[in-house]
Short mmCIF file of C-alpha atoms in Angstrom, two decimals:
data_model
loop_
_atom_site.label_atom_id
_atom_site.label_comp_id
_atom_site.label_asym_id
_atom_site.label_seq_id
_atom_site.Cartn_x
_atom_site.Cartn_y
_atom_site.Cartn_z
CA UNK A 1 -19.17 17.88 34.35
CA UNK A 2 -17.23 19.08 31.31
CA UNK A 3 -14.56 17.43 29.19
CA UNK A 4 -12.23 20.32 30.04
CA UNK A 5 -12.47 19.54 33.76
CA UNK A 6 -11.81 15.83 33.17
CA UNK A 7 -8.74 16.68 31.08
CA UNK A 8 -7.54 19.12 33.72
CA UNK A 9 -8.00 16.52 36.47
CA UNK A 10 -10.74 18.49 38.24
CA UNK A 11 -13.47 15.88 37.59
CA UNK A 12 -13.62 12.13 37.07
CA UNK A 13 -16.00 9.88 35.20
CA UNK A 14 -17.46 7.07 37.33
CA UNK A 15 -16.91 4.04 35.06
CA UNK A 16 -19.72 1.99 36.58
CA UNK A 17 -22.27 4.80 36.24
CA UNK A 18 -21.09 5.57 32.71
CA UNK A 19 -21.42 1.95 31.62
CA UNK A 20 -24.92 1.72 33.07
CA UNK A 21 -25.98 4.90 31.31
CA UNK A 22 -24.40 3.70 28.06
CA UNK A 23 -26.15 0.32 28.16
CA UNK A 24 -29.50 1.89 28.99
CA UNK A 25 -29.25 4.43 26.18
CA UNK A 26 -28.07 1.80 23.71
CA UNK A 27 -30.92 -0.54 24.59
CA UNK A 28 -33.31 2.26 23.66
CA UNK A 29 -31.52 3.71 20.61
CA UNK A 30 -29.24 0.92 19.28
CA UNK A 31 -26.16 3.00 18.45
CA UNK A 32 -23.51 0.56 19.75
CA UNK A 33 -22.08 -2.41 17.84
CA UNK A 34 -20.34 -3.70 20.97
CA UNK A 35 -19.90 -2.36 24.49
CA UNK A 36 -16.76 -3.32 26.41
CA UNK A 37 -15.52 -2.60 29.91
CA UNK A 38 -12.60 -0.17 29.62
CA UNK A 39 -9.08 -1.32 30.39
CA UNK A 40 -6.44 0.62 32.27
CA UNK A 41 -4.37 2.47 29.70
CA UNK A 42 -1.65 5.10 29.77
CA UNK A 43 -1.71 8.15 31.97
CA UNK A 44 -1.86 11.15 29.67
CA UNK A 45 -3.88 14.15 28.64
CA UNK A 46 -7.09 12.11 28.10
CA UNK A 47 -6.80 10.29 31.41
CA UNK A 48 -10.21 8.77 32.16
CA UNK A 49 -12.00 10.38 29.19
CA UNK A 50 -14.66 8.03 27.70
CA UNK A 51 -14.02 7.17 24.04
CA UNK A 52 -15.92 5.07 21.48
CA UNK A 53 -14.95 4.33 17.88
CA UNK A 54 -16.76 3.71 14.63
CA UNK A 55 -17.06 -0.01 13.86
CA UNK A 56 -14.63 0.28 10.91
CA UNK A 57 -11.65 1.16 13.16
CA UNK A 58 -9.66 -1.80 14.53
CA UNK A 59 -9.44 -2.26 18.29
CA UNK A 60 -7.51 -5.26 19.56
CA UNK A 61 -9.82 -8.07 20.70
CA UNK A 62 -12.98 -6.01 20.08
CA UNK A 63 -15.37 -6.99 17.27
CA UNK A 64 -14.66 -4.88 14.19
CA UNK A 65 -17.10 -5.59 11.39
CA UNK A 66 -17.53 -2.25 9.56
CA UNK A 67 -21.28 -2.80 9.72
CA UNK A 68 -21.10 -5.87 7.46
CA UNK A 69 -22.16 -9.49 7.86
CA UNK A 70 -19.21 -10.64 5.76
CA UNK A 71 -16.79 -9.87 8.62
CA UNK A 72 -19.32 -10.12 11.40
CA UNK A 73 -17.02 -11.93 13.84
CA UNK A 74 -13.69 -10.31 12.96
CA UNK A 75 -11.66 -9.59 16.09
CA UNK A 76 -8.42 -7.72 15.27
CA UNK A 77 -5.14 -8.74 16.87
CA UNK A 78 -3.86 -5.18 16.75
CA UNK A 79 -4.91 -1.59 17.41
CA UNK A 80 -5.32 1.06 14.74
CA UNK A 81 -2.83 3.89 15.15
CA UNK A 82 -5.54 6.26 16.42
CA UNK A 83 -6.47 3.67 19.05
CA UNK A 84 -2.86 3.31 20.15
CA UNK A 85 -2.61 7.08 20.56
CA UNK A 86 -5.87 7.31 22.49
CA UNK A 87 -4.81 4.50 24.83
CA UNK A 88 -1.39 6.08 25.35
CA UNK A 89 -3.16 9.31 26.30
CA UNK A 90 -5.14 7.46 28.99
CA UNK A 91 -8.52 7.37 27.25
CA UNK A 92 -11.06 4.75 28.36
CA UNK A 93 -12.47 2.82 25.42
CA UNK A 94 -16.07 1.69 25.85
CA UNK A 95 -16.67 0.02 22.51
CA UNK A 96 -17.69 0.41 18.88
CA UNK A 97 -20.56 2.28 17.26
CA UNK A 98 -22.94 1.16 14.51
CA UNK A 99 -22.52 2.45 10.98
CA UNK A 100 -23.64 1.90 7.39
CA UNK A 101 -22.00 -1.19 5.88
CA UNK A 102 -18.42 -0.17 4.96
CA UNK A 103 -19.61 3.46 5.08
CA UNK A 104 -22.07 3.01 2.21
CA UNK A 105 -24.91 5.25 3.27
CA UNK A 106 -26.26 8.65 4.26
CA UNK A 107 -28.62 7.61 7.06
CA UNK A 108 -27.12 4.51 8.81
CA UNK A 109 -30.05 2.49 7.45
CA UNK A 110 -27.64 0.18 5.57
CA UNK A 111 -26.19 -1.41 8.71
CA UNK A 112 -26.23 -5.22 8.80
CA UNK A 113 -26.89 -5.33 12.53
CA UNK A 114 -29.10 -2.50 13.72
CA UNK A 115 -30.44 0.84 12.53
CA UNK A 116 -29.63 3.42 15.25
CA UNK A 117 -32.43 5.81 16.31
CA UNK A 118 -32.03 9.55 16.71
CA UNK A 119 -31.92 10.66 20.39
CA UNK A 120 -34.02 13.74 19.52
CA UNK A 121 -36.79 11.68 17.87
CA UNK A 122 -36.63 7.90 17.82
CA UNK A 123 -38.59 7.73 14.57
CA UNK A 124 -35.80 9.56 12.72
CA UNK A 125 -32.41 8.53 11.36
CA UNK A 126 -29.06 9.43 12.94
CA UNK A 127 -27.31 10.17 9.64
CA UNK A 128 -24.48 8.26 8.06
CA UNK A 129 -22.29 6.68 7.85
CA UNK A 130 -20.84 7.47 11.32
CA UNK A 131 -24.40 7.52 12.66
CA UNK A 132 -23.82 5.61 15.87
CA UNK A 133 -20.81 7.81 16.59
CA UNK A 134 -22.97 10.93 16.36
CA UNK A 135 -25.99 9.57 18.23
CA UNK A 136 -24.02 8.47 21.29
CA UNK A 137 -22.64 11.98 21.81
CA UNK A 138 -26.15 13.40 21.78
CA UNK A 139 -27.61 10.62 23.92
CA UNK A 140 -25.09 10.60 26.77
CA UNK A 141 -25.16 13.15 29.57
CA UNK A 142 -21.43 12.68 30.21
CA UNK A 143 -18.69 14.19 28.03
CA UNK A 144 -17.34 11.75 25.46
CA UNK A 145 -14.99 11.69 22.48
CA UNK A 146 -16.43 9.69 19.60
CA UNK A 147 -14.13 8.74 16.74
CA UNK A 148 -15.78 8.70 13.31
CA UNK A 149 -14.63 8.49 9.71
CA UNK A 150 -15.67 10.50 6.68
CA UNK A 151 -15.38 9.61 3.01
CA UNK A 152 -18.02 11.92 1.51
CA UNK A 153 -19.53 13.60 4.58
CA UNK A 154 -19.92 10.86 7.18
CA UNK A 155 -18.89 13.06 10.10
CA UNK A 156 -20.62 16.33 9.13
CA UNK A 157 -23.88 14.54 8.37
CA UNK A 158 -24.44 12.78 11.73
CA UNK A 159 -23.09 15.81 13.60
CA UNK A 160 -25.80 17.94 12.00
CA UNK A 161 -28.63 15.42 12.41
CA UNK A 162 -27.78 14.77 16.08
CA UNK A 163 -26.93 18.35 17.10
CA UNK A 164 -23.28 17.73 18.04
CA UNK A 165 -19.89 18.97 16.83
CA UNK A 166 -18.18 16.98 14.07
CA UNK A 167 -14.62 17.67 12.90
CA UNK A 168 -13.24 16.18 9.67
CA UNK A 169 -9.50 16.92 9.38
CA UNK A 170 -7.40 17.43 6.28
CA UNK A 171 -6.67 14.25 4.34
CA UNK A 172 -3.28 13.06 5.64
CA UNK A 173 -3.56 14.75 9.05
CA UNK A 174 -4.62 11.52 10.81
CA UNK A 175 -3.33 8.00 10.17
CA UNK A 176 -5.72 5.54 8.54
CA UNK A 177 -3.69 2.49 9.59
CA UNK A 178 -6.16 0.01 11.05
CA UNK A 179 -9.18 1.51 9.28
CA UNK A 180 -11.26 -0.86 7.15
CA UNK A 181 -11.24 1.30 4.06
CA UNK A 182 -14.15 2.47 1.96
CA UNK A 183 -12.19 4.60 -0.55
CA UNK A 184 -8.50 5.09 0.23
CA UNK A 185 -8.02 8.46 -1.45
CA UNK A 186 -11.00 9.93 0.42
CA UNK A 187 -11.15 8.32 3.88
CA UNK A 188 -10.41 10.58 6.87
CA UNK A 189 -10.67 9.72 10.56
CA UNK A 190 -12.11 12.54 12.68
CA UNK A 191 -13.86 13.41 15.94
CA UNK A 192 -17.40 14.01 17.17
CA UNK A 193 -18.01 15.61 20.57
CA UNK A 194 -20.42 17.75 22.53
CA UNK A 195 -18.45 20.93 21.97
CA UNK A 196 -15.64 22.37 19.88
CA UNK A 197 -13.10 21.84 22.65
CA UNK A 198 -13.78 18.09 22.67
CA UNK A 199 -13.31 17.82 18.91
CA UNK A 200 -10.10 19.88 19.09
CA UNK A 201 -8.68 17.85 21.97
CA UNK A 202 -9.50 14.57 20.27
CA UNK A 203 -7.80 15.65 17.04
CA UNK A 204 -4.78 16.88 18.97
CA UNK A 205 -4.25 13.36 20.33
CA UNK A 206 -4.87 11.28 17.19
CA UNK A 207 -3.18 13.55 14.60
CA UNK A 208 0.38 13.30 13.31
CA UNK A 209 2.69 11.45 10.97
CA UNK A 210 2.61 7.66 11.10
CA UNK A 211 5.18 5.39 9.48
CA UNK A 212 2.45 2.79 8.97
CA UNK A 213 0.44 5.13 6.72
CA UNK A 214 2.38 6.73 3.87
CA UNK A 215 -0.37 9.28 3.24
CA UNK A 216 0.19 11.00 6.58
CA UNK A 217 2.24 14.18 6.41
CA UNK A 218 5.30 15.30 8.31
CA UNK A 219 3.78 18.37 9.93
CA UNK A 220 3.90 19.51 13.52
CA UNK A 221 0.54 18.98 15.23
CA UNK A 222 -0.68 22.31 16.63
CA UNK A 223 -2.25 22.53 20.08
CA UNK A 224 -5.74 22.58 18.59
CA UNK A 225 -7.46 22.72 22.00
CA UNK A 226 -5.74 26.02 22.79
CA UNK A 227 -8.74 27.73 21.23
CA UNK A 228 -8.85 31.47 20.67
CA UNK A 229 -11.74 33.76 19.89
CA UNK A 230 -11.44 35.07 16.36
CA UNK A 231 -13.23 37.96 14.69
CA UNK A 232 -13.15 40.00 11.51
CA UNK A 233 -12.60 37.05 9.18
CA UNK A 234 -13.38 37.22 5.50
CA UNK A 235 -15.95 34.51 4.81
CA UNK A 236 -17.18 33.17 1.49
CA UNK A 237 -20.49 31.41 0.82
CA UNK A 238 -20.44 29.15 -2.27
CA UNK A 239 -23.45 30.23 -4.37
CA UNK A 240 -23.97 26.63 -5.45
CA UNK A 241 -24.54 25.67 -1.80
CA UNK A 242 -26.64 28.66 -0.74
CA UNK A 243 -28.92 28.32 -3.79
CA UNK A 244 -29.16 24.53 -3.66
CA UNK A 245 -32.64 23.38 -4.57
CA UNK A 246 -34.24 21.41 -1.78
CA UNK A 247 -32.78 23.19 1.25
CA UNK A 248 -35.58 23.11 3.82
CA UNK A 249 -36.94 26.44 5.00
CA UNK A 250 -36.00 25.86 8.65
CA UNK A 251 -32.43 24.98 7.66
CA UNK A 252 -32.20 28.13 5.54
CA UNK A 253 -33.55 30.34 8.35
CA UNK A 254 -31.02 28.97 10.82
CA UNK A 255 -28.21 29.47 8.31
CA UNK A 256 -29.23 33.09 7.76
CA UNK A 257 -29.28 33.64 11.54
CA UNK A 258 -25.79 32.12 11.69
CA UNK A 259 -24.61 34.63 9.09
CA UNK A 260 -26.02 37.47 11.21
CA UNK A 261 -24.10 36.10 14.21
CA UNK A 262 -20.89 35.93 12.19
CA UNK A 263 -21.43 39.48 10.92
CA UNK A 264 -21.90 40.50 14.55
CA UNK A 265 -18.41 39.12 15.12
CA UNK A 266 -17.07 41.48 12.48
CA UNK A 267 -16.99 39.00 9.62
CA UNK A 268 -17.03 40.29 6.06
CA UNK A 269 -19.27 37.91 4.10
CA UNK A 270 -19.38 37.57 0.33
CA UNK A 271 -20.88 35.11 -2.16
CA UNK A 272 -18.40 33.16 -4.25
CA UNK A 273 -19.09 31.31 -7.48
CA UNK A 274 -17.75 27.73 -7.42
CA UNK A 275 -19.55 26.05 -10.37
CA UNK A 276 -18.05 22.59 -9.87
CA UNK A 277 -19.69 22.31 -6.45
CA UNK A 278 -23.07 21.84 -8.12
CA UNK A 279 -24.52 18.33 -7.80
CA UNK A 280 -24.11 17.71 -11.53
CA UNK A 281 -20.33 17.68 -11.15
CA UNK A 282 -19.37 17.03 -7.51
CA UNK A 283 -21.87 14.28 -6.68
CA UNK A 284 -21.22 12.47 -9.95
CA UNK A 285 -17.44 12.68 -9.60
CA UNK A 286 -17.57 11.59 -5.96
CA UNK A 287 -19.67 8.50 -6.57
CA UNK A 288 -17.64 7.36 -9.58
CA UNK A 289 -14.37 7.63 -7.62
CA UNK A 290 -15.70 6.30 -4.32
CA UNK A 291 -17.43 3.30 -5.88
CA UNK A 292 -14.40 2.48 -8.02
CA UNK A 293 -12.14 2.40 -4.98
CA UNK A 294 -14.74 0.52 -2.93
CA UNK A 295 -15.01 -2.23 -5.53
CA UNK A 296 -11.27 -2.87 -5.31
CA UNK A 297 -11.20 -2.70 -1.49
CA UNK A 298 -14.00 -5.22 -1.15
CA UNK A 299 -12.41 -7.71 -3.57
CA UNK A 300 -10.46 -9.24 -0.68
CA UNK A 301 -13.67 -10.37 1.02
CA UNK A 302 -14.00 -13.54 -1.03
CA UNK A 303 -14.39 -16.27 1.56
CA UNK A 304 -10.72 -17.25 1.42
CA UNK A 305 -8.66 -15.13 3.78
CA UNK A 306 -11.08 -12.85 5.61
CA UNK A 307 -14.52 -13.18 7.10
CA UNK A 308 -17.41 -15.38 6.01
CA UNK A 309 -16.51 -18.82 4.68
CA UNK A 310 -18.39 -21.86 3.38
CA UNK A 311 -17.38 -25.44 2.63
CA UNK A 312 -15.65 -25.28 -0.79
CA UNK A 313 -16.49 -28.96 -1.38
CA UNK A 314 -20.14 -27.98 -1.73
CA UNK A 315 -19.46 -25.88 -4.86
CA UNK A 316 -18.49 -26.76 -8.44
CA UNK A 317 -15.79 -24.13 -8.71
CA UNK A 318 -14.25 -21.01 -7.27
CA UNK A 319 -16.57 -18.61 -9.08
CA UNK A 320 -19.64 -20.32 -7.65
CA UNK A 321 -18.10 -20.37 -4.15
CA UNK A 322 -16.98 -16.74 -4.39
CA UNK A 323 -20.42 -15.62 -5.59
CA UNK A 324 -22.26 -17.52 -2.85
CA UNK A 325 -20.14 -15.97 -0.08
CA UNK A 326 -20.49 -12.42 -1.40
CA UNK A 327 -24.20 -12.79 -2.16
CA UNK A 328 -24.89 -13.76 1.44
CA UNK A 329 -22.26 -11.56 3.08
CA UNK A 330 -22.88 -8.21 1.40
CA UNK A 331 -25.98 -6.04 1.75
CA UNK A 332 -27.87 -4.59 -1.21
CA UNK A 333 -26.11 -1.21 -1.22
CA UNK A 334 -22.67 -2.85 -1.01
CA UNK A 335 -23.52 -5.04 -4.02
CA UNK A 336 -24.76 -2.01 -5.96
CA UNK A 337 -21.52 -0.11 -5.32
CA UNK A 338 -19.31 -3.09 -6.17
CA UNK A 339 -21.12 -3.57 -9.48
CA UNK A 340 -21.07 0.13 -10.42
CA UNK A 341 -17.48 0.59 -9.26
CA UNK A 342 -16.29 -2.42 -11.19
CA UNK A 343 -18.06 -1.15 -14.31
CA UNK A 344 -16.41 2.29 -14.16
CA UNK A 345 -12.96 0.67 -13.94
CA UNK A 346 -13.41 -1.79 -16.81
CA UNK A 347 -11.31 -1.55 -19.95
CA UNK A 348 -13.20 0.60 -22.40
CA UNK A 349 -15.06 2.56 -19.71
CA UNK A 350 -12.18 3.66 -17.47
CA UNK A 351 -11.34 6.78 -19.47
CA UNK A 352 -15.00 7.67 -19.85
CA UNK A 353 -15.79 7.49 -16.13
CA UNK A 354 -12.91 7.06 -13.65
CA UNK A 355 -10.33 9.25 -15.37
CA UNK A 356 -12.89 11.92 -16.17
CA UNK A 357 -14.06 11.95 -12.52
CA UNK A 358 -10.44 12.24 -11.34
CA UNK A 359 -9.97 15.26 -13.61
CA UNK A 360 -13.13 16.88 -12.20
CA UNK A 361 -11.81 16.23 -8.70
CA UNK A 362 -8.58 18.09 -9.45
CA UNK A 363 -10.56 21.04 -10.81
CA UNK A 364 -12.69 21.06 -7.62
CA UNK A 365 -9.47 21.14 -5.57
CA UNK A 366 -8.28 24.07 -7.69
CA UNK A 367 -11.54 25.94 -7.09
CA UNK A 368 -11.13 25.53 -3.33
CA UNK A 369 -7.51 26.71 -3.50
CA UNK A 370 -8.59 29.78 -5.52
CA UNK A 371 -11.34 30.52 -2.97
CA UNK A 372 -8.92 30.34 -0.04
CA UNK A 373 -6.68 32.89 -1.77
CA UNK A 374 -9.55 35.31 -1.15
CA UNK A 375 -11.36 34.00 1.94
CA UNK A 376 -10.29 32.73 5.37
CA UNK A 377 -13.07 30.13 5.45
CA UNK A 378 -16.19 29.08 3.53
CA UNK A 379 -19.53 28.44 5.22
CA UNK A 380 -22.76 26.67 4.26
CA UNK A 381 -25.55 24.65 5.86
CA UNK A 382 -24.16 21.27 6.96
CA UNK A 383 -27.08 19.32 5.49
CA UNK A 384 -30.01 20.52 3.38
CA UNK A 385 -32.58 19.00 5.74
CA UNK A 386 -33.31 17.79 9.25
CA UNK A 387 -32.96 14.06 9.90
CA UNK A 388 -35.74 12.33 7.93
CA UNK A 389 -38.01 9.65 9.36
CA UNK A 390 -36.47 6.18 9.17
CA UNK A 391 -39.24 4.83 6.92
CA UNK A 392 -38.92 7.86 4.62
CA UNK A 393 -35.15 7.33 4.30
CA UNK A 394 -35.58 3.62 3.59
CA UNK A 395 -38.07 4.35 0.80
CA UNK A 396 -35.78 6.79 -1.08
CA UNK A 397 -34.29 5.79 -4.42
CA UNK A 398 -30.47 5.48 -4.44
CA UNK A 399 -30.19 8.59 -6.64
CA UNK A 400 -32.27 10.57 -4.13
CA UNK A 401 -30.03 9.40 -1.27
CA UNK A 402 -26.85 10.29 -3.15
CA UNK A 403 -28.20 13.80 -3.87
CA UNK A 404 -28.46 14.43 -0.11
CA UNK A 405 -24.65 14.52 -0.04
CA UNK A 406 -24.35 17.58 -2.31
CA UNK A 407 -23.20 19.93 0.48
CA UNK A 408 -20.50 17.57 1.78
CA UNK A 409 -18.90 15.68 -1.11
CA UNK A 410 -17.14 18.75 -2.57
CA UNK A 411 -14.89 19.50 0.43
CA UNK A 412 -14.36 15.77 0.96
CA UNK A 413 -13.18 15.37 -2.63
CA UNK A 414 -10.80 18.28 -2.04
CA UNK A 415 -9.52 16.79 1.23
CA UNK A 416 -9.87 20.09 3.09
CA UNK A 417 -10.80 20.28 6.81
CA UNK A 418 -14.37 21.04 7.87
CA UNK A 419 -16.39 21.29 11.07
CA UNK A 420 -20.13 21.16 11.70
CA UNK A 421 -21.47 23.04 14.73
CA UNK A 422 -25.09 23.11 15.91
CA UNK A 423 -26.86 26.29 14.79
CA UNK A 424 -30.44 25.82 15.94
CA UNK A 425 -33.47 23.62 15.52
CA UNK A 426 -36.23 23.17 12.98
CA UNK A 427 -39.36 21.18 13.82
CA UNK A 428 -37.62 20.21 17.05
CA UNK A 429 -34.63 18.70 15.23
CA UNK A 430 -31.08 20.11 15.14
CA UNK A 431 -29.40 21.72 12.15
CA UNK A 432 -25.74 22.52 11.54
CA UNK A 433 -23.43 25.26 10.30
CA UNK A 434 -20.60 23.93 8.12
CA UNK A 435 -17.25 25.77 8.31
CA UNK A 436 -14.69 24.74 5.67
CA UNK A 437 -11.00 25.68 5.72
CA UNK A 438 -7.87 25.40 3.61
CA UNK A 439 -5.62 22.32 3.74
CA UNK A 440 -4.02 21.86 7.20
CA UNK A 441 -5.66 25.00 8.55
CA UNK A 442 -7.79 23.26 11.16
CA UNK A 443 -6.90 25.98 13.67
CA UNK A 444 -8.86 28.68 11.82
CA UNK A 445 -12.06 26.63 11.49
CA UNK A 446 -11.79 25.44 15.11
CA UNK A 447 -11.27 28.98 16.42
CA UNK A 448 -14.22 30.31 14.40
CA UNK A 449 -16.43 27.39 15.47
CA UNK A 450 -15.44 28.00 19.10
CA UNK A 451 -16.16 31.73 18.80
CA UNK A 452 -19.53 31.01 17.17
CA UNK A 453 -20.35 28.41 19.85
CA UNK A 454 -19.55 30.85 22.63
CA UNK A 455 -21.56 33.65 20.99
CA UNK A 456 -24.61 31.40 20.54
CA UNK A 457 -24.30 30.32 24.16
CA UNK A 458 -24.40 33.92 25.25
CA UNK A 459 -27.52 34.63 23.20
CA UNK A 460 -29.51 31.62 24.46
#
């Protein structure tokens, strides 16, 4: 059964069988925050297609906790815009997937409820922060559209680690209304699926201007799923990504094989120098900006209007009450980011850190725009490694974890679209090819990913 046949009405998903399979897989791997029986929705182009959403995206009357204890029991009274659009299209929503708390993580080991296990090797991580969203696609035999969210690479990362397709659209292409934000200027809702068609179809449904989100743009949504084979593109490889220290040998070999496949499709491939994509600039700028925005977003979780509460009469004052709620409600990584983000925004430090990082971000955007004057797309390995063992990931220092994001934070800072497609295995674990495009040119990266996917299928 394929997603295409479900969309075309040639196949149907048996809800009872799907639920049983989902519960069995989740019991083994722990990728779901909550499983729900699907309701009857609209009758549209996703009629009967199974859909799950990252825990940070609001679904009416379904627990939405963004992976955090501080809003553990939050049940929204409304649907996020993407959920409304999926329901209108007839999609069947089966629940929410586990994630790092508020998106603060690279491996989904910072989840307050459960650390999901990788379907390819249960001792390994699923990636973050949309880890559950990636793992379910790999674990289920049936086609599924899984909605994730990326701030610094949280769709590309789990797509690569789980061997599925992950599409992050241009910032502003998809409404963020109803998303529990990590960093407002960086957050993007996207799609994970078993193949490029699924990612394209999912984006086609959820994309478009939304009056509830002023950052969405007034642009016609192309028919992304009308995929076409594309050849003879001019492709750039950022030297800073290709020469990144720490890329594992198996990842490098698969990337080089991917380049040979692309050359076989007539691509002209050149190396391009993009100095600000080095970790010294992009990772530093990303974490200063993301943590600054996170510290302001999390200020509302104070035990007064949202989430965890205590009896105020038991405390001497508001500061003591506020501190007790946040100490218990937030995990260690959330506290670290709140403290660092607050510091970089303080009077006396703001110019030194936040403003400087914002200036670096603009220069990174300019470097991408210059590159796309010359090249149709850029390519790189999706992640520098295969999914590490869970105990190895949990023992890493924060600085070591942040460095793992070097290949993904640059395009996320620039807000350009990107897609990760499986490009082989190393030590039995999947790796990914990252294809990056210009703003609002999702069609080119989808067509190239589809062409690459088809070519690899022919050669296997």
